[in-house]
Short mmCIF file of C-alpha atoms and ligand atoms in Angstrom, two decimals:
data_model
loop_
_atom_site.label_atom_id
_atom_site.label_comp_id
_atom_site.label_asym_id
_atom_site.label_seq_id
_atom_site.Cartn_x
_atom_site.Cartn_y
_atom_site.Cartn_z
CA UNK A 13 0.00 0.00 0.00
CA UNK A 14 1.26 3.52 -0.69
CA UNK A 15 2.34 5.73 2.17
CA UNK A 16 -0.60 8.05 1.88
CA UNK A 17 -2.93 9.05 4.71
CA UNK A 18 -5.61 6.47 5.39
CA UNK A 19 -8.38 8.82 4.34
CA UNK A 20 -6.74 9.19 0.92
CA UNK A 21 -6.33 5.46 0.58
CA UNK A 22 -9.97 4.89 1.43
CA UNK A 23 -11.05 7.42 -1.14
CA UNK A 24 -8.87 5.90 -3.85
CA UNK A 25 -10.11 2.41 -3.04
CA UNK A 26 -13.68 3.49 -3.60
CA UNK A 27 -12.87 5.18 -6.89
CA UNK A 28 -10.80 2.38 -8.41
CA UNK A 29 -13.03 -0.46 -9.65
CA UNK A 30 -11.57 -3.96 -9.51
CA UNK A 31 -12.34 -5.96 -12.67
CA UNK A 32 -14.72 -8.82 -11.95
CA UNK A 33 -12.35 -11.27 -13.61
CA UNK A 34 -9.68 -10.36 -11.05
CA UNK A 35 -12.08 -10.75 -8.15
CA UNK A 36 -13.11 -14.12 -9.47
CA UNK A 37 -9.51 -15.24 -9.83
CA UNK A 38 -8.67 -14.19 -6.29
CA UNK A 39 -11.65 -15.97 -4.83
CA UNK A 40 -10.94 -19.08 -6.85
CA UNK A 41 -7.27 -19.15 -5.81
CA UNK A 42 -8.02 -18.77 -2.11
CA UNK A 43 -10.80 -21.33 -2.13
CA UNK A 44 -8.84 -23.95 -4.00
CA UNK A 45 -5.60 -23.56 -2.08
CA UNK A 46 -6.89 -23.41 1.48
CA UNK A 47 -10.26 -25.09 1.94
CA UNK A 48 -9.13 -27.14 4.96
CA UNK A 49 -7.97 -24.20 7.10
CA UNK A 50 -10.90 -21.83 7.20
CA UNK A 51 -14.25 -23.05 5.96
CA UNK A 52 -15.10 -19.80 4.18
CA UNK A 53 -11.77 -18.65 2.85
CA UNK A 54 -12.83 -16.38 0.00
CA UNK A 55 -10.54 -13.36 -0.29
CA UNK A 56 -13.24 -11.00 0.93
CA UNK A 57 -13.81 -12.85 4.20
CA UNK A 58 -10.24 -13.23 5.33
CA UNK A 59 -8.88 -10.93 8.02
CA UNK A 60 -6.91 -9.04 5.38
CA UNK A 61 -9.94 -8.90 3.13
CA UNK A 62 -11.89 -7.05 5.82
CA UNK A 63 -8.92 -4.87 6.73
CA UNK A 64 -8.28 -3.97 3.08
CA UNK A 65 -11.94 -3.06 2.77
CA UNK A 66 -11.52 -0.56 5.62
CA UNK A 67 -8.13 0.75 4.50
CA UNK A 68 -6.39 -0.47 7.66
CA UNK A 69 -3.67 -2.94 8.52
CA UNK A 70 -4.04 -6.36 10.04
CA UNK A 71 -0.56 -7.57 10.85
CA UNK A 72 1.41 -10.30 12.53
CA UNK A 73 4.86 -10.50 14.10
CA UNK A 74 6.88 -12.98 12.07
CA UNK A 75 9.73 -15.17 13.22
CA UNK A 76 12.47 -15.93 10.73
CA UNK A 77 12.47 -19.61 11.59
CA UNK A 78 8.82 -20.38 10.73
CA UNK A 79 9.02 -18.01 7.77
CA UNK A 80 11.77 -20.12 6.25
CA UNK A 81 10.73 -23.59 7.35
CA UNK A 82 6.96 -23.95 7.81
CA UNK A 83 4.74 -23.69 4.75
CA UNK A 84 1.53 -24.02 6.81
CA UNK A 85 2.67 -20.89 8.63
CA UNK A 86 3.31 -18.84 5.49
CA UNK A 87 0.05 -20.06 3.96
CA UNK A 88 -1.92 -18.57 6.86
CA UNK A 89 0.31 -15.50 7.10
CA UNK A 90 -0.14 -14.58 3.46
CA UNK A 91 -3.83 -15.35 3.29
CA UNK A 92 -4.84 -13.49 6.45
CA UNK A 93 -2.43 -10.57 6.99
CA UNK A 94 -1.66 -7.45 4.96
CA UNK A 95 1.17 -6.34 7.26
CA UNK A 96 4.16 -7.99 8.92
CA UNK A 97 6.50 -7.03 11.75
CA UNK A 98 9.86 -8.70 12.35
CA UNK A 99 9.54 -10.39 15.74
CA UNK A 100 13.32 -10.13 16.27
CA UNK A 101 15.13 -9.70 12.95
CA UNK A 102 15.28 -5.89 12.91
CA UNK A 103 16.43 -5.48 16.52
CA UNK A 104 19.91 -4.12 17.11
CA UNK A 105 21.45 -7.38 18.33
CA UNK A 106 20.21 -9.11 15.20
CA UNK A 107 21.37 -6.54 12.64
CA UNK A 108 24.72 -5.49 14.12
CA UNK A 109 26.03 -8.31 16.32
CA UNK A 110 29.59 -6.92 16.21
CA UNK A 111 30.35 -3.27 15.77
CA UNK A 112 30.32 -2.35 12.10
CA UNK A 113 29.49 -5.89 11.02
CA UNK A 114 25.91 -6.16 9.84
CA UNK A 115 23.60 -9.08 9.29
CA UNK A 116 20.54 -8.10 7.34
CA UNK A 117 19.72 -11.57 6.04
CA UNK A 118 16.61 -12.29 8.13
CA UNK A 119 15.27 -8.74 7.91
CA UNK A 120 15.80 -8.68 4.14
CA UNK A 121 14.02 -12.03 3.84
CA UNK A 122 10.95 -10.65 5.60
CA UNK A 123 10.92 -7.45 3.56
CA UNK A 124 11.20 -9.47 0.32
CA UNK A 125 8.47 -11.85 1.49
CA UNK A 126 6.19 -8.93 2.26
CA UNK A 127 6.77 -7.36 -1.15
CA UNK A 128 6.00 -10.67 -2.85
CA UNK A 129 2.72 -11.03 -0.95
CA UNK A 130 1.52 -7.46 -1.09
CA UNK A 131 2.08 -6.89 2.61
CA UNK A 132 3.32 -3.73 4.31
CA UNK A 133 6.16 -3.88 6.84
CA UNK A 134 6.13 -2.33 10.32
CA UNK A 135 9.70 -1.83 11.46
CA UNK A 136 10.48 -2.96 15.02
CA UNK A 137 12.44 -1.48 16.72
CA UNK A 138 15.21 1.14 16.61
CA UNK A 139 15.78 2.31 20.19
CA UNK A 140 15.10 -0.11 23.03
CA UNK A 141 16.71 -0.96 26.33
CA UNK A 142 16.69 -4.69 25.46
CA UNK A 143 18.25 -6.91 22.79
CA UNK A 144 21.27 -4.66 22.44
CA UNK A 145 24.47 -6.30 21.19
CA UNK A 146 27.06 -6.78 23.92
CA UNK A 147 29.59 -4.51 22.19
CA UNK A 148 27.09 -1.69 22.68
CA UNK A 149 25.76 -2.67 26.11
CA UNK A 150 29.21 -3.14 27.61
CA UNK A 151 31.10 -0.57 25.56
CA UNK A 152 31.13 2.13 28.24
CA UNK A 153 30.71 4.81 25.58
CA UNK A 154 30.58 8.51 26.40
CA UNK A 155 27.33 10.41 25.80
CA UNK A 156 28.75 11.96 22.67
CA UNK A 157 29.91 8.59 21.30
CA UNK A 158 26.55 7.03 22.13
CA UNK A 159 24.73 9.82 20.35
CA UNK A 160 26.82 9.25 17.23
CA UNK A 161 26.30 5.47 17.43
CA UNK A 162 22.53 5.89 17.78
CA UNK A 163 22.28 8.30 14.86
CA UNK A 164 24.35 6.02 12.69
CA UNK A 165 22.17 3.01 13.62
CA UNK A 166 19.02 4.87 12.69
CA UNK A 167 20.47 6.30 9.47
CA UNK A 168 21.68 2.87 8.42
CA UNK A 169 18.62 0.80 9.25
CA UNK A 170 15.90 3.25 8.27
CA UNK A 171 17.90 4.18 5.18
CA UNK A 172 18.25 0.55 4.14
CA UNK A 173 14.49 0.03 4.20
CA UNK A 174 13.49 3.48 2.97
CA UNK A 175 10.23 3.19 1.06
CA UNK A 176 9.79 -0.44 2.18
CA UNK A 177 8.76 0.06 5.81
CA UNK A 178 5.56 2.05 6.22
CA UNK A 179 5.93 2.62 9.98
CA UNK A 180 8.74 2.31 12.53
CA UNK A 181 8.56 1.66 16.24
CA UNK A 182 11.33 4.19 16.72
CA UNK A 183 11.33 4.11 20.51
CA UNK A 184 10.20 1.03 22.41
CA UNK A 185 9.25 0.71 26.10
CA UNK A 186 10.76 3.96 27.37
CA UNK A 187 8.57 4.26 30.49
CA UNK A 188 8.22 2.61 33.89
CA UNK A 189 4.78 1.63 35.16
CA UNK A 190 4.60 4.71 37.41
CA UNK A 191 5.19 7.01 34.45
CA UNK A 192 8.82 7.80 35.19
CA UNK A 193 11.39 7.23 32.46
CA UNK A 194 12.81 3.72 32.45
CA UNK A 195 16.50 3.46 33.22
CA UNK A 196 18.34 2.33 30.08
CA UNK A 197 21.57 2.88 28.24
CA UNK A 198 19.86 5.71 26.36
CA UNK A 199 17.98 7.36 29.18
CA UNK A 200 20.86 7.17 31.63
CA UNK A 201 23.53 8.54 29.31
CA UNK A 202 21.58 10.83 26.99
CA UNK A 203 18.50 11.89 28.97
CA UNK A 204 14.95 12.03 27.58
CA UNK A 205 16.17 14.12 24.63
CA UNK A 206 17.24 10.90 22.91
CA UNK A 207 13.58 10.35 21.98
CA UNK A 208 13.22 13.59 20.01
CA UNK A 209 16.60 13.02 18.38
CA UNK A 210 15.75 9.46 17.35
CA UNK A 211 12.46 10.58 15.78
CA UNK A 212 14.16 13.46 13.98
CA UNK A 213 16.92 11.24 12.58
CA UNK A 214 14.44 8.57 11.50
CA UNK A 215 12.35 11.18 9.71
CA UNK A 216 15.40 12.46 7.85
CA UNK A 217 16.27 8.90 6.79
CA UNK A 218 12.76 8.14 5.46
CA UNK A 219 10.42 11.13 5.36
CA UNK A 220 7.46 8.94 4.34
CA UNK A 221 7.64 6.42 7.18
CA UNK A 222 5.18 6.88 10.04
CA UNK A 223 7.17 7.17 13.26
CA UNK A 224 5.90 5.64 16.49
CA UNK A 225 6.56 5.42 20.17
CA UNK A 226 5.54 1.91 21.25
CA UNK A 227 4.90 0.52 24.74
CA UNK A 228 2.98 -2.03 26.82
CA UNK A 229 0.52 -1.44 29.66
CA UNK A 230 -0.46 1.88 28.12
CA UNK A 231 -3.81 0.60 26.80
CA UNK A 232 -5.62 1.83 29.92
CA UNK A 233 -5.78 5.40 31.13
CA UNK A 234 -3.13 5.06 33.83
CA UNK A 235 0.07 6.65 35.15
CA UNK A 236 2.16 5.20 32.33
CA UNK A 237 -0.16 6.30 29.51
CA UNK A 238 -0.57 9.72 31.18
CA UNK A 239 3.20 10.20 31.10
CA UNK A 240 3.38 9.12 27.47
CA UNK A 241 0.49 11.43 26.63
CA UNK A 242 2.33 14.36 28.22
CA UNK A 243 5.52 13.52 26.32
CA UNK A 244 3.65 13.12 23.02
CA UNK A 245 2.00 16.53 23.46
CA UNK A 246 5.32 18.10 24.23
CA UNK A 247 7.04 16.50 21.23
CA UNK A 248 4.25 17.62 18.90
CA UNK A 249 4.39 21.16 20.30
CA UNK A 250 8.12 21.17 19.59
CA UNK A 251 7.53 20.05 16.00
CA UNK A 252 9.21 16.68 16.49
CA UNK A 253 8.14 14.17 13.80
CA UNK A 254 6.07 11.84 15.96
CA UNK A 255 3.20 10.32 13.99
CA UNK A 256 1.78 7.52 16.07
CA UNK A 257 1.50 5.62 19.31
CA UNK A 258 1.79 1.84 19.37
CA UNK A 259 -0.24 0.08 22.03
CA UNK A 260 1.30 -3.36 22.37
CA UNK A 261 -1.80 -4.93 23.95
CA UNK A 262 -0.38 -8.05 25.59
CA UNK A 263 -3.52 -9.01 27.49
CA UNK A 264 -4.65 -11.74 29.86
CA UNK A 265 -8.00 -13.31 29.02
CA UNK A 266 -10.97 -11.37 30.39
CA UNK A 267 -8.84 -8.44 31.52
CA UNK A 268 -9.07 -5.85 28.78
CA UNK A 269 -9.02 -2.43 30.40
CA UNK A 270 -12.42 -0.71 30.28
CA UNK A 271 -10.78 2.62 29.47
CA UNK A 272 -8.94 1.34 26.37
CA UNK A 273 -11.04 2.99 23.68
CA UNK A 274 -11.24 6.37 25.45
CA UNK A 275 -7.51 6.22 26.08
CA UNK A 276 -6.71 5.57 22.41
CA UNK A 277 -9.14 8.34 21.52
CA UNK A 278 -7.26 10.94 23.55
CA UNK A 279 -4.06 10.18 21.64
CA UNK A 280 -5.97 10.26 18.35
CA UNK A 281 -7.35 13.65 19.40
CA UNK A 282 -3.77 14.95 19.45
CA UNK A 283 -3.69 14.19 15.71
CA UNK A 284 -1.64 11.03 16.18
CA UNK A 285 -2.24 7.67 14.56
CA UNK A 286 -2.95 4.89 17.00
CA UNK A 287 -2.13 1.26 16.32
CA UNK A 288 -2.42 -1.94 18.28
CA UNK A 289 1.02 -3.37 17.65
CA UNK A 290 1.50 -6.66 19.54
CA UNK A 291 -1.93 -8.05 20.41
CA UNK A 292 -2.22 -11.39 22.14
CA UNK A 293 -4.53 -12.71 24.87
CA UNK A 294 -2.93 -15.30 27.12
CA UNK A 295 -4.90 -17.98 28.90
CA UNK A 296 -3.93 -20.14 31.89
CA UNK A 297 -3.33 -23.64 30.50
CA UNK A 298 -5.15 -25.82 29.76
CA UNK A 299 -7.59 -23.37 28.19
CA UNK A 300 -11.26 -24.16 28.87
CA UNK A 301 -14.05 -23.67 26.33
CA UNK A 302 -15.29 -20.73 28.39
CA UNK A 303 -11.85 -19.11 28.32
CA UNK A 304 -11.55 -19.61 24.56
CA UNK A 305 -14.95 -17.96 24.16
CA UNK A 306 -13.88 -15.06 26.39
CA UNK A 307 -10.67 -14.77 24.36
CA UNK A 308 -12.77 -14.47 21.22
CA UNK A 309 -14.70 -11.59 22.80
CA UNK A 310 -11.41 -10.01 23.86
CA UNK A 311 -9.98 -10.10 20.32
CA UNK A 312 -13.20 -8.56 19.00
CA UNK A 313 -13.26 -5.85 21.66
CA UNK A 314 -9.57 -5.02 21.31
CA UNK A 315 -9.85 -4.60 17.54
CA UNK A 316 -13.05 -2.55 17.86
CA UNK A 317 -11.45 -0.36 20.51
CA UNK A 318 -8.85 0.64 17.94
CA UNK A 319 -10.96 0.70 14.79
CA UNK A 320 -13.61 2.75 16.59
CA UNK A 321 -11.09 5.58 16.95
CA UNK A 322 -10.69 7.89 13.93
CA UNK A 323 -6.91 7.58 13.46
CA UNK A 324 -6.55 3.84 14.07
CA UNK A 325 -4.09 2.61 11.43
CA UNK A 326 -4.50 -1.06 12.24
CA UNK A 327 -3.92 -4.01 14.48
CA UNK A 328 -0.90 -6.29 14.61
CA UNK A 329 -0.87 -9.59 16.51
CA UNK A 330 2.32 -10.79 18.21
CA UNK A 331 2.42 -13.96 16.17
CA UNK A 332 0.11 -16.06 14.05
CA UNK A 333 -0.15 -19.39 15.83
CA UNK A 334 0.22 -20.69 19.38
CA UNK A 335 2.94 -22.94 17.99
CA UNK A 336 5.54 -20.15 18.06
CA UNK A 337 4.18 -17.65 20.57
CA UNK A 338 6.58 -16.02 23.05
CA UNK A 339 3.96 -16.31 25.84
CA UNK A 340 4.62 -19.76 27.37
CA UNK A 341 8.34 -18.99 27.60
CA UNK A 342 7.71 -15.81 29.57
CA UNK A 343 4.47 -16.37 31.50
CA UNK A 344 4.80 -19.75 33.13
CA UNK A 345 1.55 -21.75 32.92
CA UNK A 346 0.03 -19.45 30.26
CA UNK A 347 -0.33 -19.84 26.52
CA UNK A 348 -2.93 -20.29 23.76
CA UNK A 349 -2.70 -16.54 23.17
CA UNK A 350 -3.28 -16.29 19.40
CA UNK A 351 -6.17 -16.96 16.97
CA UNK A 352 -4.64 -20.13 15.49
CA UNK A 353 -3.80 -23.20 17.53
CA UNK A 354 -0.61 -25.20 17.17
CA UNK A 355 -2.08 -27.23 14.29
CA UNK A 356 -3.26 -24.13 12.43
CA UNK A 357 -6.93 -24.63 13.22
CA UNK A 358 -8.72 -21.32 13.62
CA UNK A 359 -9.83 -20.86 17.24
CA UNK A 360 -12.92 -18.95 18.42
CA UNK A 361 -10.56 -15.95 18.69
CA UNK A 362 -10.23 -15.97 14.91
CA UNK A 363 -13.97 -15.42 14.59
CA UNK A 364 -13.88 -12.71 17.25
CA UNK A 365 -11.11 -10.86 15.46
CA UNK A 366 -12.78 -11.34 12.10
CA UNK A 367 -16.02 -9.92 13.47
CA UNK A 368 -14.11 -7.01 14.97
CA UNK A 369 -12.65 -6.21 11.54
CA UNK A 370 -15.84 -6.80 9.55
CA UNK A 371 -17.96 -3.66 9.65
CA UNK A 372 -21.07 -5.73 8.79
CA UNK A 373 -20.67 -8.43 11.44
O1 LIG B 552 19.29 -15.01 18.83
C1 LIG B 552 19.48 -15.99 19.83
C2 LIG B 552 20.01 -17.22 19.24
O2 LIG B 552 21.28 -16.97 18.73
C3 LIG B 552 20.04 -18.32 20.31
O3 LIG B 552 20.43 -19.51 19.74
C4 LIG B 552 18.68 -18.50 20.96
C5 LIG B 552 18.70 -19.51 22.09
O4 LIG B 552 17.69 -19.21 23.04
O5 LIG B 552 18.27 -17.27 21.48
C6 LIG B 552 18.14 -16.29 20.47
O6 LIG B 552 17.65 -15.10 20.99
C7 LIG B 552 16.30 -15.11 21.43
C8 LIG B 552 15.49 -14.19 20.53
O7 LIG B 552 14.18 -14.06 21.03
C9 LIG B 552 15.43 -14.70 19.09
O8 LIG B 552 14.83 -15.95 19.04
C10 LIG B 552 16.28 -14.61 22.86
O9 LIG B 552 16.90 -15.55 23.69
C11 LIG B 552 14.87 -14.36 23.30
O10 LIG B 552 14.89 -13.70 24.56
C12 LIG B 552 14.16 -13.47 22.30
O11 LIG B 552 12.85 -13.25 22.77
C13 LIG B 552 12.16 -12.22 22.13
C14 LIG B 552 11.89 -11.07 23.10
O12 LIG B 552 11.14 -10.08 22.47
C15 LIG B 552 13.19 -10.46 23.61
O13 LIG B 552 12.95 -9.50 24.53
C16 LIG B 552 10.84 -12.78 21.65
O14 LIG B 552 11.08 -13.74 20.63
C17 LIG B 552 9.95 -11.67 21.10
O15 LIG B 552 8.66 -12.16 20.86
C18 LIG B 552 9.85 -10.54 22.12
O16 LIG B 552 9.12 -9.48 21.54
C19 LIG B 552 8.84 -8.38 22.41
C20 LIG B 552 8.80 -7.12 21.55
O17 LIG B 552 10.01 -7.01 20.82
C21 LIG B 552 8.57 -5.89 22.40
N1 LIG B 552 7.37 -6.04 23.22
C22 LIG B 552 7.26 -7.27 24.00
C23 LIG B 552 7.47 -8.49 23.11
C24 LIG B 552 7.29 -9.76 23.87
O18 LIG B 552 8.29 -9.88 24.85
#
């Protein structure tokens, strides 16, 4: 999709008729190739079909390993999602494991895959406290050296994917739960000014990319989202190129915050895009039928909470299938957090999400 405002894209979509022969071919291809995965798999009723119809993104975080080794995975990915995010491949430790020695292989693979399947790419992530290479973490650099290193990282990575990444999570997880700034290599050595600098450098490297601050536990109206709101207002007042806020949305079943939609709305009211960037809904294992039903409701509500806000650009899930989800490795005893199970059967959550995306459901 072009990097035009959503309203423009919507308008163009309405004006450009799709030849019936093409529609027929798309429907036929999807139905023939995938009848066993989703009973009604016509192009129009996939997640991406509904999202395309609304001019928004439905995305998934993609691991390099399943991308290169599991054809069931890519079948679902390409049928259902019009956007991809590298789960790890664009992080600093992955792209520059030793100073000045780059490894773009996995990131390039994802970008090429996306281009081949008409998917946009969300870039994740440029400035984070975690997954830093040890040469950087342990380098004991001065503030001035660190500033130069950060600028060079942003120039190099954003420059490499200029025109191929429609949005970047420029700054990830910069806040503590109480709204104070999280201690990190960046915060401790450079102060909060690193955020404005990172956004400014990223904008210079790709003026068309939408630039985000991304965080977790900011879906509710709380101390952390209040602090981010204050920072976002300040950055906008200073003319810093901040375009969007990414709400990661790592939820536990049945615990979506009641204030989520109003909270996204207040950021949208600042003129910012809002996106759900890492949605999953973990369940204590084994998941009961009631919990799977509640999870379905949660996926529907989470997507509606974003899409009901004027500047919602889309929703990205942190994975496709429970088979590769990060959840069990981090939250002991929890899992089953995504709309597809480990055998690629669509769970009730798939229907919930689909209904959340389908304006006529
Ligand atoms: O790259 C090494 C590899 O060389 C080694 O063989 C292997 C052995 O364990 O580990 C590999 O690194 C792992 C990496 O994923 C790539 O697979 C790390 O140990 C592991 O910690 C890392 O986990 C990722 C995590 O971020 C790191 O913080 C998860 O896959 C990824 O889903 C998760 O994603 C984060 C978002 O970036 C930010 N928001 C929260 C989200 C979930 O934690």
